[in-house]
Amino acid sequence: MSDIALAVSGLGRAFGEMWAVRGLDLEVQRGEIFGLVGPDGAGKTTTMRMLTGILAASEGQATVAGFSIHDDAEAIKARISYMSQRFGLYGDLTVEENLRFYADLYEVPRRDREPLEEKLLGFSNLTPFRKRQARNLSGGMKQKLGLACALIHKPEILFLDEPTNGVDPVSRRDFWRILYAMLKKGVTIFVSTAYLDEAERCSRVGLMHRGRLIRCDTPQKLKEGLPGQLLELETGQPRDAREALAAQLGSSRVSLFGGMLHLYTEDAAEAEQIRAILQQAGIAVLAEKIITPTLEDVFIHWVTRDDAEAAA
Amino acid sequence: MKPRTFSWIRLWALVKKEFIHIVRDPRSLAMAFLMPLILLILFGYAITMDIKTLNLVVYDQDKSAASRHYVEGFPASSYFSVVATVENYADVRALLDQGRAHLALVIPPHFARDLEQGRSARVQVLADGSDANTATIALGYAEAITNRFSTTRLDSKVELAVDNRLRVWYNPELKSRWFIIPGLIAVIMTVITALLTSLTVSREWESGTMEQLIATPVQPIELFLGKMAPYFVIGVLDVLFSVAMGVWVFDVPLRGSFLFLLGVTAMFLVGGLSLGIMVSTIAKSQLVASQLAMVVTFLPAFLLSGFLYSIDNMPRFLQAVTHVVQARYFVEVLKNIFLKASPPAFVAGDLIFLGLFAVAVFAVALGKFRKKLA
Ligand SMILES: Nc1ncnc2c1ncn2[C@@H]1O[C@H](COP(=O)(O)OP(=O)(O)OP(=O)(O)O)[C@@H](O)[C@H]1O
Ligand SMILES: [Mg+2]
């Protein structure tokens, strides 16, 4: 078994004239948890679908668990689990019935079943709801059931498409606890997410935008790789301050984080300019410091820059 | 590499799951069981129950052998009984007005002469217009009997002089109920079976469960058989209920073997259910799939199966088309089983075609299905 779970090169998919994904190059090691982030329509789902062998790629190559998505999609399917973005289990089947259905599909041996079932239900706090029809579960419970079904056959790679979207914080914590437990067992996880605090927990993060992977690295390196620095300003009138600054510098560079103003500056000279703008607007700066960017800052920076380049 | 082989465990899991869908969804359950019976009653009555005895009054101004022969065709059809023979228009009117006659037939003085000279003879018909429905049916039957009479003449024909030409849309060849009900069961079941499977597969595409399913090692053949098995059981029950209704509600005798009926039903169902699955490999939304299933089954089954319109009377190219209409064979065999007009060996050809259809459609559906989106 090679150490590489996923090897992707030049992968692309077009829908008519439009390329949903293009020129994707990526390698994911076994045992990694790789996070895919990107705005709506970036191509995350399309990527997942190609890698899980359920959507034909228009160009490029990819091997998943050692098998080509073009020639051996069925061999891939036997080794992975996929949790689609849309709830894909049967609402009229109970928790238990869904779980057993998936155990049967993957031909999980009878003797392994019961302990595994109990463990997964316990893990996801679904034991009290085992006889409940899936459609009557809360959003978070539905997602945890999806994960339980995905884990019933011990996959080598787990593909999760925005699994915690719309899930309450408690269930999200449960969910990630299970993911980490799987990771410890050597399962590779490929997850897309809209939550950047979740991306922060990944060993590596790929940032997708307009069908391309525009950045891909560890969360730490991504933050360090942000050129310039991030300035945090505390003012008495954060909203007015933002408006004044946005008018001069462009709205993409200024954002509000709970009363604090985050400003992306390229160099020290610009910091001077900022002070001048605020002074002119009659806004006093109460405190000022250089902060380490969050992934959100990184995300916003690269996406806006990519947009600006596309517009030019 | 893990061998990709057929798995009974997976198939059984799919069958159980499909049964659960059906049992827990009262709507689909009702559709599966009630729809065939409702359709059978509606169409059965529409087509056959209007066939009641209609009262006819005859005013024969010609009194020739030809005119007598023509009039005899009416009671002979068993739809009309001649309640009076009169000698003037006043009596005709009186009988119609009193409601004692539904229809009056007035044969002109030169009826026989016109026919002999190769001209068309015009017969006047008058209907009691107070019951438009009955009048329509009566006129339609009169027209059918008249046409039948005309076909026995070489170069002349009889025309009905009616102001507004009303046609009987259903049952234009005046087939008897015994022939129609078995055929109707076959036609209805053809539509229902394709509809049921096309809906259950397209529902999975629509709800997103198929995306999850095709990402597992499930095999298309397991998927298809899993979808078909529960509906196969329902289909058998539907046919049995329909046959029971044919016997007890519509008084059609069941003379053939019950086992033969079951065997033929099984062959028919494999083809019909496969057709629905094939439709759903093309149409992935429930709306489109159900419409497509209706189009490919209802019209051909209704018009080209020989159930209402004899295939022998169709233009040549339509006759050729009927060979790929599955309902045609089921109609033929069901009639045979009900009425036992001929030994089972007589329909061997139909059975072979029914089997070929099932195998071919299943194979095409399997070939067309991809475990892929878009
Ligand atoms: N089957 C399809 N037919 C046509 N266009 C499609 C299809 N699937 C996706 N697209 C388009 O491809 C682009 C990428 O879609 P995709 O679903 O991969 O994005 P995403 O990153 O998953 O977005 P989201 O966060 O909304 O889930 C979008 O513009 C979408 O409209
Ligand atoms: Mg998506």
PDB file of N, CA, C and O in Angstrom, chain A residues 205-236:
ATOM      1  N   VAL A 205      -4.842  22.457   3.968  1.00  0.00           N
ATOM      2  CA  VAL A 205      -6.059  23.080   3.478  1.00  0.00           C
ATOM      3  C   VAL A 205      -5.855  23.515   2.034  1.00  0.00           C
ATOM      4  O   VAL A 205      -4.815  24.082   1.699  1.00  0.00           O
ATOM      5  N   GLY A 206      -6.841  23.202   1.199  1.00  0.00           N
ATOM      6  CA  GLY A 206      -6.811  23.685  -0.175  1.00  0.00           C
ATOM      7  C   GLY A 206      -7.881  24.755  -0.324  1.00  0.00           C
ATOM      8  O   GLY A 206      -9.015  24.558   0.102  1.00  0.00           O
ATOM      9  N   LEU A 207      -7.490  25.866  -0.906  1.00  0.00           N
ATOM     10  CA  LEU A 207      -8.454  26.942  -1.104  1.00  0.00           C
ATOM     11  C   LEU A 207      -8.883  26.939  -2.566  1.00  0.00           C
ATOM     12  O   LEU A 207      -8.062  27.112  -3.466  1.00  0.00           O
ATOM     13  N   MET A 208     -10.160  26.692  -2.790  1.00  0.00           N
ATOM     14  CA  MET A 208     -10.676  26.629  -4.161  1.00  0.00           C
ATOM     15  C   MET A 208     -11.457  27.876  -4.484  1.00  0.00           C
ATOM     16  O   MET A 208     -12.202  28.399  -3.650  1.00  0.00           O
ATOM     17  N   HIS A 209     -11.292  28.325  -5.701  1.00  0.00           N
ATOM     18  CA  HIS A 209     -12.048  29.487  -6.140  1.00  0.00           C
ATOM     19  C   HIS A 209     -12.196  29.420  -7.650  1.00  0.00           C
ATOM     20  O   HIS A 209     -11.221  29.187  -8.352  1.00  0.00           O
ATOM     21  N   ARG A 210     -13.394  29.624  -8.122  1.00  0.00           N
ATOM     22  CA  ARG A 210     -13.695  29.584  -9.557  1.00  0.00           C
ATOM     23  C   ARG A 210     -13.098  28.354 -10.232  1.00  0.00           C
ATOM     24  O   ARG A 210     -12.482  28.451 -11.294  1.00  0.00           O
ATOM     25  N   GLY A 211     -13.237  27.194  -9.581  1.00  0.00           N
ATOM     26  CA  GLY A 211     -12.821  25.947 -10.211  1.00  0.00           C
ATOM     27  C   GLY A 211     -11.342  25.646 -10.111  1.00  0.00           C
ATOM     28  O   GLY A 211     -10.888  24.625 -10.623  1.00  0.00           O
ATOM     29  N   ARG A 212     -10.576  26.531  -9.471  1.00  0.00           N
ATOM     30  CA  ARG A 212      -9.132  26.279  -9.357  1.00  0.00           C
ATOM     31  C   ARG A 212      -8.696  26.234  -7.907  1.00  0.00           C
ATOM     32  O   ARG A 212      -9.269  26.897  -7.047  1.00  0.00           O
ATOM     33  N   LEU A 213      -7.642  25.461  -7.686  1.00  0.00           N
ATOM     34  CA  LEU A 213      -7.062  25.405  -6.352  1.00  0.00           C
ATOM     35  C   LEU A 213      -6.051  26.553  -6.295  1.00  0.00           C
ATOM     36  O   LEU A 213      -4.971  26.457  -6.865  1.00  0.00           O
ATOM     37  N   ILE A 214      -6.420  27.642  -5.624  1.00  0.00           N
ATOM     38  CA  ILE A 214      -5.520  28.798  -5.698  1.00  0.00           C
ATOM     39  C   ILE A 214      -4.446  28.792  -4.616  1.00  0.00           C
ATOM     40  O   ILE A 214      -3.413  29.426  -4.761  1.00  0.00           O
ATOM     41  N   ARG A 215      -4.673  28.107  -3.510  1.00  0.00           N
ATOM     42  CA  ARG A 215      -3.668  27.972  -2.461  1.00  0.00           C
ATOM     43  C   ARG A 215      -3.830  26.600  -1.831  1.00  0.00           C
ATOM     44  O   ARG A 215      -4.946  26.091  -1.721  1.00  0.00           O
ATOM     45  N   CYS A 216      -2.724  26.006  -1.399  1.00  0.00           N
ATOM     46  CA  CYS A 216      -2.818  24.702  -0.767  1.00  0.00           C
ATOM     47  C   CYS A 216      -1.613  24.505   0.137  1.00  0.00           C
ATOM     48  O   CYS A 216      -0.476  24.456  -0.343  1.00  0.00           O
ATOM     49  N   ASP A 217      -1.841  24.426   1.447  1.00  0.00           N
ATOM     50  CA  ASP A 217      -0.733  24.264   2.384  1.00  0.00           C
ATOM     51  C   ASP A 217      -1.285  23.952   3.774  1.00  0.00           C
ATOM     52  O   ASP A 217      -2.489  23.851   3.956  1.00  0.00           O
ATOM     53  N   THR A 218      -0.356  23.841   4.768  1.00  0.00           N
ATOM     54  CA  THR A 218      -0.840  23.662   6.140  1.00  0.00           C
ATOM     55  C   THR A 218      -1.449  24.986   6.588  1.00  0.00           C
ATOM     56  O   THR A 218      -1.080  26.051   6.074  1.00  0.00           O
ATOM     57  N   PRO A 219      -2.358  24.962   7.547  1.00  0.00           N
ATOM     58  CA  PRO A 219      -2.957  26.216   8.011  1.00  0.00           C
ATOM     59  C   PRO A 219      -1.888  27.221   8.454  1.00  0.00           C
ATOM     60  O   PRO A 219      -1.978  28.407   8.154  1.00  0.00           O
ATOM     61  N   GLN A 220      -0.872  26.717   9.153  1.00  0.00           N
ATOM     62  CA  GLN A 220       0.201  27.580   9.645  1.00  0.00           C
ATOM     63  C   GLN A 220       0.906  28.295   8.490  1.00  0.00           C
ATOM     64  O   GLN A 220       1.032  29.513   8.477  1.00  0.00           O
ATOM     65  N   LYS A 221       1.306  27.516   7.494  1.00  0.00           N
ATOM     66  CA  LYS A 221       2.051  28.089   6.367  1.00  0.00           C
ATOM     67  C   LYS A 221       1.175  29.041   5.568  1.00  0.00           C
ATOM     68  O   LYS A 221       1.654  30.037   5.036  1.00  0.00           O
ATOM     69  N   LEU A 222      -0.115  28.721   5.503  1.00  0.00           N
ATOM     70  CA  LEU A 222      -1.012  29.610   4.758  1.00  0.00           C
ATOM     71  C   LEU A 222      -1.042  30.985   5.408  1.00  0.00           C
ATOM     72  O   LEU A 222      -1.015  32.008   4.737  1.00  0.00           O
ATOM     73  N   LYS A 223      -1.064  30.969   6.740  1.00  0.00           N
ATOM     74  CA  LYS A 223      -1.131  32.248   7.454  1.00  0.00           C
ATOM     75  C   LYS A 223       0.177  33.018   7.314  1.00  0.00           C
ATOM     76  O   LYS A 223       0.178  34.225   7.110  1.00  0.00           O
ATOM     77  N   GLU A 224       1.276  32.264   7.413  1.00  0.00           N
ATOM     78  CA  GLU A 224       2.575  32.921   7.273  1.00  0.00           C
ATOM     79  C   GLU A 224       2.774  33.447   5.864  1.00  0.00           C
ATOM     80  O   GLU A 224       3.476  34.433   5.654  1.00  0.00           O
ATOM     81  N   GLY A 225       2.132  32.765   4.938  1.00  0.00           N
ATOM     82  CA  GLY A 225       2.343  33.122   3.537  1.00  0.00           C
ATOM     83  C   GLY A 225       1.576  34.355   3.110  1.00  0.00           C
ATOM     84  O   GLY A 225       1.670  34.791   1.958  1.00  0.00           O
ATOM     85  N   LEU A 226       0.803  34.914   4.000  1.00  0.00           N
ATOM     86  CA  LEU A 226       0.042  36.106   3.646  1.00  0.00           C
ATOM     87  C   LEU A 226       1.019  37.277   3.566  1.00  0.00           C
ATOM     88  O   LEU A 226       1.645  37.634   4.556  1.00  0.00           O
ATOM     89  N   PRO A 227       1.182  37.901   2.405  1.00  0.00           N
ATOM     90  CA  PRO A 227       2.136  39.002   2.299  1.00  0.00           C
ATOM     91  C   PRO A 227       1.636  40.211   3.102  1.00  0.00           C
ATOM     92  O   PRO A 227       0.435  40.374   3.299  1.00  0.00           O
ATOM     93  N   GLY A 228       2.543  41.045   3.574  1.00  0.00           N
ATOM     94  CA  GLY A 228       2.154  42.209   4.363  1.00  0.00           C
ATOM     95  C   GLY A 228       1.747  41.792   5.752  1.00  0.00           C
ATOM     96  O   GLY A 228       2.119  40.725   6.244  1.00  0.00           O
ATOM     97  N   GLN A 229       1.020  42.655   6.418  1.00  0.00           N
ATOM     98  CA  GLN A 229       0.619  42.329   7.774  1.00  0.00           C
ATOM     99  C   GLN A 229      -0.823  42.745   8.059  1.00  0.00           C
ATOM    100  O   GLN A 229      -1.420  43.518   7.313  1.00  0.00           O
ATOM    101  N   LEU A 230      -1.312  42.206   9.138  1.00  0.00           N
ATOM    102  CA  LEU A 230      -2.694  42.475   9.497  1.00  0.00           C
ATOM    103  C   LEU A 230      -2.712  43.386  10.712  1.00  0.00           C
ATOM    104  O   LEU A 230      -2.091  43.107  11.732  1.00  0.00           O
ATOM    105  N   LEU A 231      -3.423  44.460  10.577  1.00  0.00           N
ATOM    106  CA  LEU A 231      -3.484  45.472  11.625  1.00  0.00           C
ATOM    107  C   LEU A 231      -4.846  45.387  12.288  1.00  0.00           C
ATOM    108  O   LEU A 231      -5.870  45.354  11.613  1.00  0.00           O
ATOM    109  N   GLU A 232      -4.827  45.368  13.623  1.00  0.00           N
ATOM    110  CA  GLU A 232      -6.114  45.394  14.311  1.00  0.00           C
ATOM    111  C   GLU A 232      -6.246  46.733  15.011  1.00  0.00           C
ATOM    112  O   GLU A 232      -5.374  47.126  15.789  1.00  0.00           O
ATOM    113  N   LEU A 233      -7.340  47.412  14.711  1.00  0.00           N
ATOM    114  CA  LEU A 233      -7.544  48.737  15.282  1.00  0.00           C
ATOM    115  C   LEU A 233      -8.779  48.734  16.153  1.00  0.00           C
ATOM    116  O   LEU A 233      -9.816  48.188  15.781  1.00  0.00           O
ATOM    117  N   GLU A 234      -8.647  49.393  17.308  1.00  0.00           N
ATOM    118  CA  GLU A 234      -9.826  49.581  18.131  1.00  0.00           C
ATOM    119  C   GLU A 234     -10.180  51.051  18.094  1.00  0.00           C
ATOM    120  O   GLU A 234      -9.328  51.906  18.366  1.00  0.00           O
ATOM    121  N   THR A 235     -11.414  51.331  17.710  1.00  0.00           N
ATOM    122  CA  THR A 235     -11.837  52.729  17.638  1.00  0.00           C
ATOM    123  C   THR A 235     -13.162  52.846  18.359  1.00  0.00           C
ATOM    124  O   THR A 235     -13.834  51.849  18.625  1.00  0.00           O
ATOM    125  N   GLY A 236     -13.552  54.086  18.619  1.00  0.00           N
ATOM    126  CA  GLY A 236     -14.849  54.299  19.276  1.00  0.00           C
ATOM    127  C   GLY A 236     -15.998  54.037  18.317  1.00  0.00           C
ATOM    128  O   GLY A 236     -17.050  53.540  18.706  1.00  0.00           O
TER     129      GLY A 236
END
